C-alpha cells in the first residue's frame, strides 16, 4: 500500500516487494552493514515444510533451531509477498533467535487462493503452524497485511503470542488513508503483467494460473471493513511495538492510538524523565519513510526491534 494515486504507480510499488531480490535492490541507508558471520550461518540453517489447515496447505520456513532455548519470532509478510521477500529482515533477526516465516494463504507456496481472505482466517493459519511445530508461544512481527494478521493472532490466540511488532499495519481498516484504499480498489491483473509480483507468484504458487484471483483477493481484503475493538486490543497480554514511516499509508493518528491502547503514553515515565524498566509499548516513526520505503530501512528496524524482543531496559543517560 502506498500514497501513489494511480493504479500503475501502486503496481510499481508492490512490485518492489514481490521478491527478495527486488527488496535487496532498494537503496540502503549509509549505516547499513554487510551480513555478519552469525547472519550467514543463520541463513544457511533453513528448513521448509507445510501444514494442512482444513484442507489448505500453508507453507512455512524455519531459520535456526527451535530447540535453542530462545523464544522464536514468527514473521508475517505483506500483500503480494512471500516469506522469501522478508529475507533481508529475517537474516539479521535470525542471527540472535530462531525465526519462523509463513507464506500467507494464497501467497507464495501456500494454497488457498480460491477462498475468501480474512485476517481471522490468516491468524488461524499462523496458529496452526505454531501448533504443528510444537511452539507454545512465539513473538510475532508482521508487515502491512501481516501486521493486521499479527494483531488478529494476538486477539484470537493470545496464549500463543508473546510480544508483537506491528510494522506499517492497522487494527482496523480505517487506520489506512482512504486514498490508499481507493488506489488498491483500482488494481487489475494487467497492471502487474511482467512484474516481479506476477512472475514471483507464478514461480512459487501451486496454482500459477490463478494470479488474477490473488489480485481479486487483495482487493476484497482491502475493501472489507474489519476492526478489532479497543477492548480486544487492550486485552492482548503481551508487549507491543508499533513502527511506521512518517509518510506511511497508515495514518499517524491510528499508529499513536494503537500505541496508547497497548499501554503507551506512560505519564509517570514522562514526568520522571527516565525509565527504570522495559515499557509495555514502544512507538517508532521513521523519518522520510513511506509504506514501501520502510522495507529499505532494515538496519533501523532491527536496531529498534531487537532490544524490544530482548525486553532490554532503556539505557540511562551518561551526563
PDB file of C-alpha atoms in Angstrom:
ATOM      1  CA  UNK A   1       0.000   0.000   0.000  1.00  0.00           C
ATOM      2  CA  UNK A   2       1.263   3.449  -0.878  1.00  0.00           C
ATOM      3  CA  UNK A   3       0.265   7.036  -1.364  1.00  0.00           C
ATOM      4  CA  UNK A   4       0.626   6.924  -5.170  1.00  0.00           C
ATOM      5  CA  UNK A   5      -2.726   7.734  -6.727  1.00  0.00           C
ATOM      6  CA  UNK A   6      -2.614   5.821  -9.996  1.00  0.00           C
ATOM      7  CA  UNK A   7      -3.002   2.045 -10.256  1.00  0.00           C
ATOM      8  CA  UNK A   8       0.167   1.872 -12.354  1.00  0.00           C
ATOM      9  CA  UNK A   9       2.134   3.562  -9.547  1.00  0.00           C
ATOM     10  CA  UNK A  10       0.630   1.210  -6.998  1.00  0.00           C
ATOM     11  CA  UNK A  11       1.635  -1.772  -9.089  1.00  0.00           C
ATOM     12  CA  UNK A  12       5.179  -0.485  -9.439  1.00  0.00           C
ATOM     13  CA  UNK A  13       5.447  -0.047  -5.677  1.00  0.00           C
ATOM     14  CA  UNK A  14       4.054  -3.502  -4.943  1.00  0.00           C
ATOM     15  CA  UNK A  15       6.455  -4.964  -7.496  1.00  0.00           C
ATOM     16  CA  UNK A  16       9.370  -3.797  -5.358  1.00  0.00           C
ATOM     17  CA  UNK A  17       8.090  -6.084  -2.621  1.00  0.00           C
ATOM     18  CA  UNK A  18       7.333  -9.098  -4.779  1.00  0.00           C
ATOM     19  CA  UNK A  19      10.664 -10.844  -4.394  1.00  0.00           C
ATOM     20  CA  UNK A  20      13.667 -10.720  -2.110  1.00  0.00           C
ATOM     21  CA  UNK A  21      15.869  -9.604  -4.979  1.00  0.00           C
ATOM     22  CA  UNK A  22      13.640  -6.599  -5.538  1.00  0.00           C
ATOM     23  CA  UNK A  23      13.793  -5.594  -1.885  1.00  0.00           C
ATOM     24  CA  UNK A  24      17.540  -6.149  -1.726  1.00  0.00           C
ATOM     25  CA  UNK A  25      17.906  -3.802  -4.695  1.00  0.00           C
ATOM     26  CA  UNK A  26      16.318  -0.913  -2.807  1.00  0.00           C
ATOM     27  CA  UNK A  27      18.779   1.800  -1.712  1.00  0.00           C
ATOM     28  CA  UNK A  28      20.157   1.041   1.751  1.00  0.00           C
ATOM     29  CA  UNK A  29      20.934   3.800   4.259  1.00  0.00           C
ATOM     30  CA  UNK A  30      24.543   4.749   4.879  1.00  0.00           C
ATOM     31  CA  UNK A  31      24.598   2.850   8.169  1.00  0.00           C
ATOM     32  CA  UNK A  32      23.619  -0.455   6.527  1.00  0.00           C
ATOM     33  CA  UNK A  33      26.176  -3.144   7.318  1.00  0.00           C
ATOM     34  CA  UNK A  34      27.122  -6.320   5.426  1.00  0.00           C
ATOM     35  CA  UNK A  35      25.824  -9.623   6.850  1.00  0.00           C
ATOM     36  CA  UNK A  36      27.741 -10.902   9.839  1.00  0.00           C
ATOM     37  CA  UNK A  37      29.114 -14.428  10.144  1.00  0.00           C
ATOM     38  CA  UNK A  38      26.248 -15.236  12.531  1.00  0.00           C
ATOM     39  CA  UNK A  39      23.695 -13.946   9.993  1.00  0.00           C
ATOM     40  CA  UNK A  40      25.260 -16.027   7.236  1.00  0.00           C
ATOM     41  CA  UNK A  41      25.148 -19.138   9.429  1.00  0.00           C
ATOM     42  CA  UNK A  42      21.523 -18.492  10.351  1.00  0.00           C
ATOM     43  CA  UNK A  43      20.618 -18.079   6.690  1.00  0.00           C
ATOM     44  CA  UNK A  44      22.148 -21.452   5.863  1.00  0.00           C
ATOM     45  CA  UNK A  45      20.100 -23.257   8.530  1.00  0.00           C
ATOM     46  CA  UNK A  46      16.686 -23.072   6.864  1.00  0.00           C
ATOM     47  CA  UNK A  47      14.078 -25.832   6.843  1.00  0.00           C
ATOM     48  CA  UNK A  48      10.836 -25.793   4.838  1.00  0.00           C
ATOM     49  CA  UNK A  49       7.561 -27.549   5.495  1.00  0.00           C
ATOM     50  CA  UNK A  50       3.798 -27.453   5.118  1.00  0.00           C
ATOM     51  CA  UNK A  51       0.812 -27.654   7.442  1.00  0.00           C
ATOM     52  CA  UNK A  52      -2.651 -28.779   6.339  1.00  0.00           C
ATOM     53  CA  UNK A  53      -5.216 -26.352   7.748  1.00  0.00           C
ATOM     54  CA  UNK A  54      -8.695 -27.669   6.983  1.00  0.00           C
ATOM     55  CA  UNK A  55      -7.597 -28.841   3.540  1.00  0.00           C
ATOM     56  CA  UNK A  56      -5.399 -25.840   2.710  1.00  0.00           C
ATOM     57  CA  UNK A  57      -1.632 -26.186   2.516  1.00  0.00           C
ATOM     58  CA  UNK A  58       0.193 -23.461   4.442  1.00  0.00           C
ATOM     59  CA  UNK A  59       3.935 -23.274   3.782  1.00  0.00           C
ATOM     60  CA  UNK A  60       6.491 -22.257   6.395  1.00  0.00           C
ATOM     61  CA  UNK A  61      10.241 -21.743   6.768  1.00  0.00           C
ATOM     62  CA  UNK A  62      12.301 -22.263   9.914  1.00  0.00           C
ATOM     63  CA  UNK A  63      15.510 -20.251  10.223  1.00  0.00           C
ATOM     64  CA  UNK A  64      17.702 -21.565  13.027  1.00  0.00           C
ATOM     65  CA  UNK A  65      16.997 -24.076  15.789  1.00  0.00           C
ATOM     66  CA  UNK A  66      13.616 -24.032  17.541  1.00  0.00           C
ATOM     67  CA  UNK A  67      15.200 -26.025  20.385  1.00  0.00           C
ATOM     68  CA  UNK A  68      17.823 -23.339  21.030  1.00  0.00           C
ATOM     69  CA  UNK A  69      16.021 -22.071  24.131  1.00  0.00           C
ATOM     70  CA  UNK A  70      15.128 -18.593  22.818  1.00  0.00           C
ATOM     71  CA  UNK A  71      11.587 -17.507  22.059  1.00  0.00           C
ATOM     72  CA  UNK A  72      11.006 -17.921  18.303  1.00  0.00           C
ATOM     73  CA  UNK A  73       9.971 -14.965  16.165  1.00  0.00           C
ATOM     74  CA  UNK A  74       7.104 -15.529  13.732  1.00  0.00           C
ATOM     75  CA  UNK A  75       7.377 -13.279  10.647  1.00  0.00           C
ATOM     76  CA  UNK A  76       4.262 -12.497   8.572  1.00  0.00           C
ATOM     77  CA  UNK A  77       4.709 -10.792   5.190  1.00  0.00           C
ATOM     78  CA  UNK A  78       2.592  -8.203   3.392  1.00  0.00           C
ATOM     79  CA  UNK A  79       0.173  -8.451   0.481  1.00  0.00           C
ATOM     80  CA  UNK A  80       1.516  -9.917  -2.803  1.00  0.00           C
ATOM     81  CA  UNK A  81       4.680 -11.034  -0.985  1.00  0.00           C
ATOM     82  CA  UNK A  82       6.005 -14.318   0.381  1.00  0.00           C
ATOM     83  CA  UNK A  83       8.289 -15.439   3.197  1.00  0.00           C
ATOM     84  CA  UNK A  84      11.173 -15.239   0.705  1.00  0.00           C
ATOM     85  CA  UNK A  85      10.598 -11.498   0.279  1.00  0.00           C
ATOM     86  CA  UNK A  86      11.147 -10.914   4.000  1.00  0.00           C
ATOM     87  CA  UNK A  87      14.646 -12.425   3.863  1.00  0.00           C
ATOM     88  CA  UNK A  88      16.543  -9.094   4.226  1.00  0.00           C
ATOM     89  CA  UNK A  89      14.748  -8.574   7.552  1.00  0.00           C
ATOM     90  CA  UNK A  90      14.769 -12.230   8.622  1.00  0.00           C
ATOM     91  CA  UNK A  91      18.537 -12.753   8.222  1.00  0.00           C
ATOM     92  CA  UNK A  92      19.751 -10.250  10.856  1.00  0.00           C
ATOM     93  CA  UNK A  93      16.953 -11.182  13.270  1.00  0.00           C
ATOM     94  CA  UNK A  94      17.667 -14.904  12.855  1.00  0.00           C
ATOM     95  CA  UNK A  95      21.238 -14.264  13.972  1.00  0.00           C
ATOM     96  CA  UNK A  96      20.005 -13.942  17.571  1.00  0.00           C
ATOM     97  CA  UNK A  97      16.840 -16.074  17.689  1.00  0.00           C
ATOM     98  CA  UNK A  98      15.015 -18.762  15.676  1.00  0.00           C
ATOM     99  CA  UNK A  99      12.624 -17.342  13.083  1.00  0.00           C
ATOM    100  CA  UNK A 100       9.514 -18.941  11.566  1.00  0.00           C
ATOM    101  CA  UNK A 101       8.228 -17.330   8.352  1.00  0.00           C
ATOM    102  CA  UNK A 102       4.897 -18.206   6.730  1.00  0.00           C
ATOM    103  CA  UNK A 103       3.597 -17.863   3.184  1.00  0.00           C
ATOM    104  CA  UNK A 104       0.102 -16.460   3.810  1.00  0.00           C
ATOM    105  CA  UNK A 105      -2.757 -18.388   2.254  1.00  0.00           C
ATOM    106  CA  UNK A 106      -2.980 -17.678  -1.461  1.00  0.00           C
ATOM    107  CA  UNK A 107       0.607 -16.368  -1.458  1.00  0.00           C
ATOM    108  CA  UNK A 108       3.974 -17.948  -2.194  1.00  0.00           C
ATOM    109  CA  UNK A 109       3.950 -21.737  -1.879  1.00  0.00           C
ATOM    110  CA  UNK A 110       0.737 -21.866   0.142  1.00  0.00           C
ATOM    111  CA  UNK A 111      -2.637 -22.898  -1.237  1.00  0.00           C
ATOM    112  CA  UNK A 112      -5.992 -21.298  -0.550  1.00  0.00           C
ATOM    113  CA  UNK A 113      -6.101 -18.710  -3.311  1.00  0.00           C
ATOM    114  CA  UNK A 114      -9.634 -19.820  -4.251  1.00  0.00           C
ATOM    115  CA  UNK A 115     -11.041 -18.899  -0.842  1.00  0.00           C
ATOM    116  CA  UNK A 116     -12.149 -15.553   0.540  1.00  0.00           C
ATOM    117  CA  UNK A 117      -9.341 -13.979   2.592  1.00  0.00           C
ATOM    118  CA  UNK A 118      -9.707 -12.508   6.063  1.00  0.00           C
ATOM    119  CA  UNK A 119      -7.361 -11.578   8.875  1.00  0.00           C
ATOM    120  CA  UNK A 120      -9.104 -14.009  11.213  1.00  0.00           C
ATOM    121  CA  UNK A 121      -8.518 -16.845   8.751  1.00  0.00           C
ATOM    122  CA  UNK A 122      -4.847 -15.984   8.238  1.00  0.00           C
ATOM    123  CA  UNK A 123      -4.383 -15.681  12.010  1.00  0.00           C
ATOM    124  CA  UNK A 124      -5.836 -19.167  12.470  1.00  0.00           C
ATOM    125  CA  UNK A 125      -3.427 -20.449   9.794  1.00  0.00           C
ATOM    126  CA  UNK A 126      -0.492 -18.995  11.731  1.00  0.00           C
ATOM    127  CA  UNK A 127      -1.751 -20.518  14.984  1.00  0.00           C
ATOM    128  CA  UNK A 128      -1.988 -23.924  13.264  1.00  0.00           C
ATOM    129  CA  UNK A 129       1.618 -23.662  12.042  1.00  0.00           C
ATOM    130  CA  UNK A 130       2.851 -22.865  15.559  1.00  0.00           C
ATOM    131  CA  UNK A 131       0.869 -25.791  16.957  1.00  0.00           C
ATOM    132  CA  UNK A 132       2.221 -28.147  14.288  1.00  0.00           C
ATOM    133  CA  UNK A 133       5.779 -27.113  15.145  1.00  0.00           C
ATOM    134  CA  UNK A 134       5.181 -27.580  18.862  1.00  0.00           C
ATOM    135  CA  UNK A 135       5.799 -23.898  19.586  1.00  0.00           C
ATOM    136  CA  UNK A 136       3.722 -22.977  22.622  1.00  0.00           C
ATOM    137  CA  UNK A 137       4.418 -19.260  22.308  1.00  0.00           C
ATOM    138  CA  UNK A 138       6.185 -17.051  19.776  1.00  0.00           C
ATOM    139  CA  UNK A 139       6.875 -13.364  19.391  1.00  0.00           C
ATOM    140  CA  UNK A 140       5.357 -12.036  16.157  1.00  0.00           C
ATOM    141  CA  UNK A 141       6.483  -9.447  13.611  1.00  0.00           C
ATOM    142  CA  UNK A 142       4.052  -8.601  10.843  1.00  0.00           C
ATOM    143  CA  UNK A 143       4.370  -6.143   7.982  1.00  0.00           C
ATOM    144  CA  UNK A 144       1.316  -4.454   6.416  1.00  0.00           C
ATOM    145  CA  UNK A 145      -1.201  -7.271   5.788  1.00  0.00           C
ATOM    146  CA  UNK A 146       0.958  -9.393   8.071  1.00  0.00           C
ATOM    147  CA  UNK A 147       0.792  -6.750  10.818  1.00  0.00           C
ATOM    148  CA  UNK A 148      -3.001  -6.835  10.877  1.00  0.00           C
ATOM    149  CA  UNK A 149      -2.766 -10.631  10.885  1.00  0.00           C
ATOM    150  CA  UNK A 150      -0.405 -10.394  13.889  1.00  0.00           C
ATOM    151  CA  UNK A 151      -2.993  -8.341  15.774  1.00  0.00           C
ATOM    152  CA  UNK A 152      -5.717 -10.847  14.842  1.00  0.00           C
ATOM    153  CA  UNK A 153      -3.470 -13.694  16.029  1.00  0.00           C
ATOM    154  CA  UNK A 154      -2.906 -11.994  19.400  1.00  0.00           C
ATOM    155  CA  UNK A 155      -6.657 -11.347  19.795  1.00  0.00           C
ATOM    156  CA  UNK A 156      -7.793 -14.836  18.757  1.00  0.00           C
ATOM    157  CA  UNK A 157      -4.919 -16.924  20.157  1.00  0.00           C
ATOM    158  CA  UNK A 158      -3.411 -14.860  22.995  1.00  0.00           C
ATOM    159  CA  UNK A 159      -1.699 -17.800  24.696  1.00  0.00           C
ATOM    160  CA  UNK A 160       0.376 -18.467  21.560  1.00  0.00           C
ATOM    161  CA  UNK A 161       1.638 -14.892  21.203  1.00  0.00           C
ATOM    162  CA  UNK A 162       4.301 -13.146  23.283  1.00  0.00           C
ATOM    163  CA  UNK A 163       5.472  -9.762  22.031  1.00  0.00           C
ATOM    164  CA  UNK A 164       4.099  -8.227  18.834  1.00  0.00           C
ATOM    165  CA  UNK A 165       5.823  -5.925  16.338  1.00  0.00           C
ATOM    166  CA  UNK A 166       3.231  -4.105  14.227  1.00  0.00           C
ATOM    167  CA  UNK A 167       5.185  -2.840  11.200  1.00  0.00           C
ATOM    168  CA  UNK A 168       3.129  -0.480   8.997  1.00  0.00           C
ATOM    169  CA  UNK A 169      -0.153  -2.170   9.849  1.00  0.00           C
ATOM    170  CA  UNK A 170      -3.518  -1.470  11.446  1.00  0.00           C
ATOM    171  CA  UNK A 171      -6.041  -2.956  13.854  1.00  0.00           C
ATOM    172  CA  UNK A 172      -8.907  -1.695  11.702  1.00  0.00           C
ATOM    173  CA  UNK A 173      -9.493  -0.860   8.046  1.00  0.00           C
ATOM    174  CA  UNK A 174     -10.000   2.852   8.673  1.00  0.00           C
ATOM    175  CA  UNK A 175      -6.441   3.046  10.006  1.00  0.00           C
ATOM    176  CA  UNK A 176      -5.409   3.497   6.363  1.00  0.00           C
ATOM    177  CA  UNK A 177      -5.749   6.735   4.444  1.00  0.00           C
ATOM    178  CA  UNK A 178      -8.912   6.464   2.277  1.00  0.00           C
ATOM    179  CA  UNK A 179      -6.892   7.423  -0.801  1.00  0.00           C
ATOM    180  CA  UNK A 180      -4.653   4.388  -0.281  1.00  0.00           C
ATOM    181  CA  UNK A 181      -7.634   2.026  -0.191  1.00  0.00           C
ATOM    182  CA  UNK A 182      -9.115   3.736  -3.254  1.00  0.00           C
ATOM    183  CA  UNK A 183      -5.890   3.072  -5.169  1.00  0.00           C
ATOM    184  CA  UNK A 184      -5.941  -0.618  -4.202  1.00  0.00           C
ATOM    185  CA  UNK A 185      -9.536  -0.883  -5.449  1.00  0.00           C
ATOM    186  CA  UNK A 186      -8.379   0.122  -8.942  1.00  0.00           C
ATOM    187  CA  UNK A 187      -5.729  -2.590  -9.333  1.00  0.00           C
ATOM    188  CA  UNK A 188      -6.105  -5.109 -12.173  1.00  0.00           C
ATOM    189  CA  UNK A 189      -4.057  -8.195 -13.093  1.00  0.00           C
ATOM    190  CA  UNK A 190      -2.976  -6.456 -16.319  1.00  0.00           C
ATOM    191  CA  UNK A 191      -1.178  -3.764 -14.327  1.00  0.00           C
ATOM    192  CA  UNK A 192       1.190  -6.431 -12.962  1.00  0.00           C
ATOM    193  CA  UNK A 193       1.989  -8.033 -16.325  1.00  0.00           C
ATOM    194  CA  UNK A 194       5.675  -8.990 -16.374  1.00  0.00           C
ATOM    195  CA  UNK A 195       6.324  -7.548 -12.895  1.00  0.00           C
ATOM    196  CA  UNK A 196       8.198  -9.415 -10.131  1.00  0.00           C
ATOM    197  CA  UNK A 197       4.837  -9.802  -8.364  1.00  0.00           C
ATOM    198  CA  UNK A 198       3.331 -11.756 -11.243  1.00  0.00           C
ATOM    199  CA  UNK A 199       6.463 -13.749 -12.084  1.00  0.00           C
ATOM    200  CA  UNK A 200       7.168 -14.432  -8.400  1.00  0.00           C
ATOM    201  CA  UNK A 201       3.663 -15.742  -7.842  1.00  0.00           C
ATOM    202  CA  UNK A 202       3.829 -17.978 -10.901  1.00  0.00           C
ATOM    203  CA  UNK A 203       7.227 -19.381  -9.919  1.00  0.00           C
ATOM    204  CA  UNK A 204       6.169 -20.334  -6.367  1.00  0.00           C
ATOM    205  CA  UNK A 205       2.435 -20.952  -6.361  1.00  0.00           C
ATOM    206  CA  UNK A 206       0.905 -24.446  -6.658  1.00  0.00           C
ATOM    207  CA  UNK A 207      -1.705 -22.733  -8.885  1.00  0.00           C
ATOM    208  CA  UNK A 208       0.372 -20.379 -11.068  1.00  0.00           C
ATOM    209  CA  UNK A 209      -2.515 -19.712 -13.448  1.00  0.00           C
ATOM    210  CA  UNK A 210      -4.577 -18.078 -10.676  1.00  0.00           C
ATOM    211  CA  UNK A 211      -2.705 -14.819 -10.260  1.00  0.00           C
ATOM    212  CA  UNK A 212      -5.869 -12.837 -11.204  1.00  0.00           C
ATOM    213  CA  UNK A 213      -7.603 -14.449  -8.213  1.00  0.00           C
ATOM    214  CA  UNK A 214      -4.815 -13.237  -5.909  1.00  0.00           C
ATOM    215  CA  UNK A 215      -5.349  -9.672  -7.150  1.00  0.00           C
ATOM    216  CA  UNK A 216      -9.089 -10.064  -6.558  1.00  0.00           C
ATOM    217  CA  UNK A 217      -8.414 -11.403  -3.056  1.00  0.00           C
ATOM    218  CA  UNK A 218      -6.244  -8.441  -2.040  1.00  0.00           C
ATOM    219  CA  UNK A 219      -8.818  -6.007  -3.382  1.00  0.00           C
ATOM    220  CA  UNK A 220     -11.537  -7.828  -1.417  1.00  0.00           C
ATOM    221  CA  UNK A 221      -9.435  -7.813   1.760  1.00  0.00           C
ATOM    222  CA  UNK A 222      -8.802  -4.058   1.473  1.00  0.00           C
ATOM    223  CA  UNK A 223     -12.460  -3.314   0.724  1.00  0.00           C
ATOM    224  CA  UNK A 224     -13.926  -5.343   3.589  1.00  0.00           C
ATOM    225  CA  UNK A 225     -14.327  -3.396   6.846  1.00  0.00           C
ATOM    226  CA  UNK A 226     -12.710  -5.014   9.866  1.00  0.00           C
ATOM    227  CA  UNK A 227     -11.996  -3.695  13.329  1.00  0.00           C
ATOM    228  CA  UNK A 228     -10.641  -5.261  16.484  1.00  0.00           C
ATOM    229  CA  UNK A 229     -12.289  -3.299  19.273  1.00  0.00           C
ATOM    230  CA  UNK A 230     -10.412  -1.132  21.748  1.00  0.00           C
ATOM    231  CA  UNK A 231     -11.303  -3.672  24.436  1.00  0.00           C
ATOM    232  CA  UNK A 232      -9.876  -6.557  22.376  1.00  0.00           C
ATOM    233  CA  UNK A 233      -6.656  -4.660  21.641  1.00  0.00           C
ATOM    234  CA  UNK A 234      -6.198  -3.605  25.270  1.00  0.00           C
ATOM    235  CA  UNK A 235      -6.736  -7.204  26.426  1.00  0.00           C
ATOM    236  CA  UNK A 236      -3.808  -8.591  24.403  1.00  0.00           C
ATOM    237  CA  UNK A 237      -1.438  -9.835  27.119  1.00  0.00           C
ATOM    238  CA  UNK A 238       1.984  -9.345  25.504  1.00  0.00           C
ATOM    239  CA  UNK A 239       4.018  -6.208  24.896  1.00  0.00           C
ATOM    240  CA  UNK A 240       3.708  -4.339  21.588  1.00  0.00           C
ATOM    241  CA  UNK A 241       5.940  -2.222  19.376  1.00  0.00           C
ATOM    242  CA  UNK A 242       4.354  -0.070  16.659  1.00  0.00           C
ATOM    243  CA  UNK A 243       6.572   1.057  13.758  1.00  0.00           C
ATOM    244  CA  UNK A 244       5.508   3.214  10.802  1.00  0.00           C
ATOM    245  CA  UNK A 245       7.056   5.706   8.407  1.00  0.00           C
ATOM    246  CA  UNK A 246       6.225   9.393   8.685  1.00  0.00           C
ATOM    247  CA  UNK A 247       4.878   9.165   5.109  1.00  0.00           C
ATOM    248  CA  UNK A 248       3.182   5.785   5.586  1.00  0.00           C
ATOM    249  CA  UNK A 249      -0.181   4.657   4.223  1.00  0.00           C
ATOM    250  CA  UNK A 250      -1.128   4.055   7.859  1.00  0.00           C
ATOM    251  CA  UNK A 251      -2.310   7.286   9.459  1.00  0.00           C
ATOM    252  CA  UNK A 252      -0.206   8.758  12.251  1.00  0.00           C
ATOM    253  CA  UNK A 253      -3.359   9.119  14.350  1.00  0.00           C
ATOM    254  CA  UNK A 254      -4.058   5.390  14.107  1.00  0.00           C
ATOM    255  CA  UNK A 255      -0.488   4.396  14.970  1.00  0.00           C
ATOM    256  CA  UNK A 256      -0.494   6.651  18.035  1.00  0.00           C
ATOM    257  CA  UNK A 257      -3.943   5.408  19.103  1.00  0.00           C
ATOM    258  CA  UNK A 258      -2.774   1.803  18.769  1.00  0.00           C
ATOM    259  CA  UNK A 259       0.363   2.610  20.783  1.00  0.00           C
ATOM    260  CA  UNK A 260      -1.776   4.116  23.558  1.00  0.00           C
ATOM    261  CA  UNK A 261      -4.214   1.189  23.568  1.00  0.00           C
ATOM    262  CA  UNK A 262      -1.282  -1.139  24.135  1.00  0.00           C
ATOM    263  CA  UNK A 263      -0.098   0.809  27.185  1.00  0.00           C
ATOM    264  CA  UNK A 264       1.939   3.600  25.633  1.00  0.00           C
ATOM    265  CA  UNK A 265       1.888   7.205  26.773  1.00  0.00           C
ATOM    266  CA  UNK A 266       3.011   6.480  30.339  1.00  0.00           C
ATOM    267  CA  UNK A 267       2.561   9.751  32.250  1.00  0.00           C
ATOM    268  CA  UNK A 268       4.646   8.514  35.194  1.00  0.00           C
ATOM    269  CA  UNK A 269       7.635   7.854  32.931  1.00  0.00           C
ATOM    270  CA  UNK A 270       7.110  11.193  31.184  1.00  0.00           C
ATOM    271  CA  UNK A 271       7.101  13.153  34.426  1.00  0.00           C
ATOM    272  CA  UNK A 272      10.018  11.186  35.873  1.00  0.00           C
ATOM    273  CA  UNK A 273      12.124  11.875  32.799  1.00  0.00           C
ATOM    274  CA  UNK A 274      13.613   8.374  32.511  1.00  0.00           C
ATOM    275  CA  UNK A 275      12.523   4.722  32.534  1.00  0.00           C
ATOM    276  CA  UNK A 276      13.624   2.160  35.082  1.00  0.00           C
ATOM    277  CA  UNK A 277      12.140  -0.893  33.316  1.00  0.00           C
ATOM    278  CA  UNK A 278      11.140  -2.043  29.843  1.00  0.00           C
ATOM    279  CA  UNK A 279       7.808  -0.436  28.869  1.00  0.00           C
ATOM    280  CA  UNK A 280       4.692  -2.327  27.807  1.00  0.00           C
ATOM    281  CA  UNK A 281       4.521  -0.486  24.469  1.00  0.00           C
ATOM    282  CA  UNK A 282       7.012   1.215  22.172  1.00  0.00           C
ATOM    283  CA  UNK A 283       6.490   3.513  19.190  1.00  0.00           C
ATOM    284  CA  UNK A 284       8.911   4.257  16.338  1.00  0.00           C
ATOM    285  CA  UNK A 285       8.163   6.682  13.491  1.00  0.00           C
ATOM    286  CA  UNK A 286      10.907   6.517  10.878  1.00  0.00           C
ATOM    287  CA  UNK A 287      11.678   9.839   9.140  1.00  0.00           C
ATOM    288  CA  UNK A 288      11.334  10.348   5.383  1.00  0.00           C
ATOM    289  CA  UNK A 289       9.872   6.841   5.105  1.00  0.00           C
ATOM    290  CA  UNK A 290       6.847   5.605   3.140  1.00  0.00           C
ATOM    291  CA  UNK A 291       4.908   2.352   3.405  1.00  0.00           C
ATOM    292  CA  UNK A 292       7.011   0.709   0.701  1.00  0.00           C
ATOM    293  CA  UNK A 293      10.214   2.517   1.662  1.00  0.00           C
ATOM    294  CA  UNK A 294      10.115   1.137   5.187  1.00  0.00           C
ATOM    295  CA  UNK A 295      11.356  -2.185   3.802  1.00  0.00           C
ATOM    296  CA  UNK A 296      14.618  -0.473   2.827  1.00  0.00           C
ATOM    297  CA  UNK A 297      15.149   0.585   6.448  1.00  0.00           C
ATOM    298  CA  UNK A 298      16.118  -2.881   7.695  1.00  0.00           C
ATOM    299  CA  UNK A 299      19.080  -1.706   9.849  1.00  0.00           C
ATOM    300  CA  UNK A 300      16.885   0.840  11.643  1.00  0.00           C
ATOM    301  CA  UNK A 301      14.096  -1.698  12.156  1.00  0.00           C
ATOM    302  CA  UNK A 302      16.465  -4.332  13.512  1.00  0.00           C
ATOM    303  CA  UNK A 303      18.122  -1.776  15.806  1.00  0.00           C
ATOM    304  CA  UNK A 304      14.762  -0.887  17.381  1.00  0.00           C
ATOM    305  CA  UNK A 305      13.113  -4.320  17.306  1.00  0.00           C
ATOM    306  CA  UNK A 306      15.982  -6.323  18.847  1.00  0.00           C
ATOM    307  CA  UNK A 307      16.041  -4.569  22.257  1.00  0.00           C
ATOM    308  CA  UNK A 308      12.240  -4.748  22.319  1.00  0.00           C
ATOM    309  CA  UNK A 309      12.243  -8.505  21.715  1.00  0.00           C
ATOM    310  CA  UNK A 310      15.024  -8.901  24.291  1.00  0.00           C
ATOM    311  CA  UNK A 311      12.986  -6.845  26.792  1.00  0.00           C
ATOM    312  CA  UNK A 312      16.017  -4.629  27.254  1.00  0.00           C
ATOM    313  CA  UNK A 313      15.725  -1.878  29.832  1.00  0.00           C
ATOM    314  CA  UNK A 314      16.095   1.574  28.248  1.00  0.00           C
ATOM    315  CA  UNK A 315      19.625   2.931  28.878  1.00  0.00           C
ATOM    316  CA  UNK A 316      20.180   5.714  31.356  1.00  0.00           C
ATOM    317  CA  UNK A 317      21.896   8.922  30.196  1.00  0.00           C
ATOM    318  CA  UNK A 318      25.570   9.329  30.998  1.00  0.00           C
ATOM    319  CA  UNK A 319      25.589  13.101  31.542  1.00  0.00           C
TER     320      UNK A 319
END
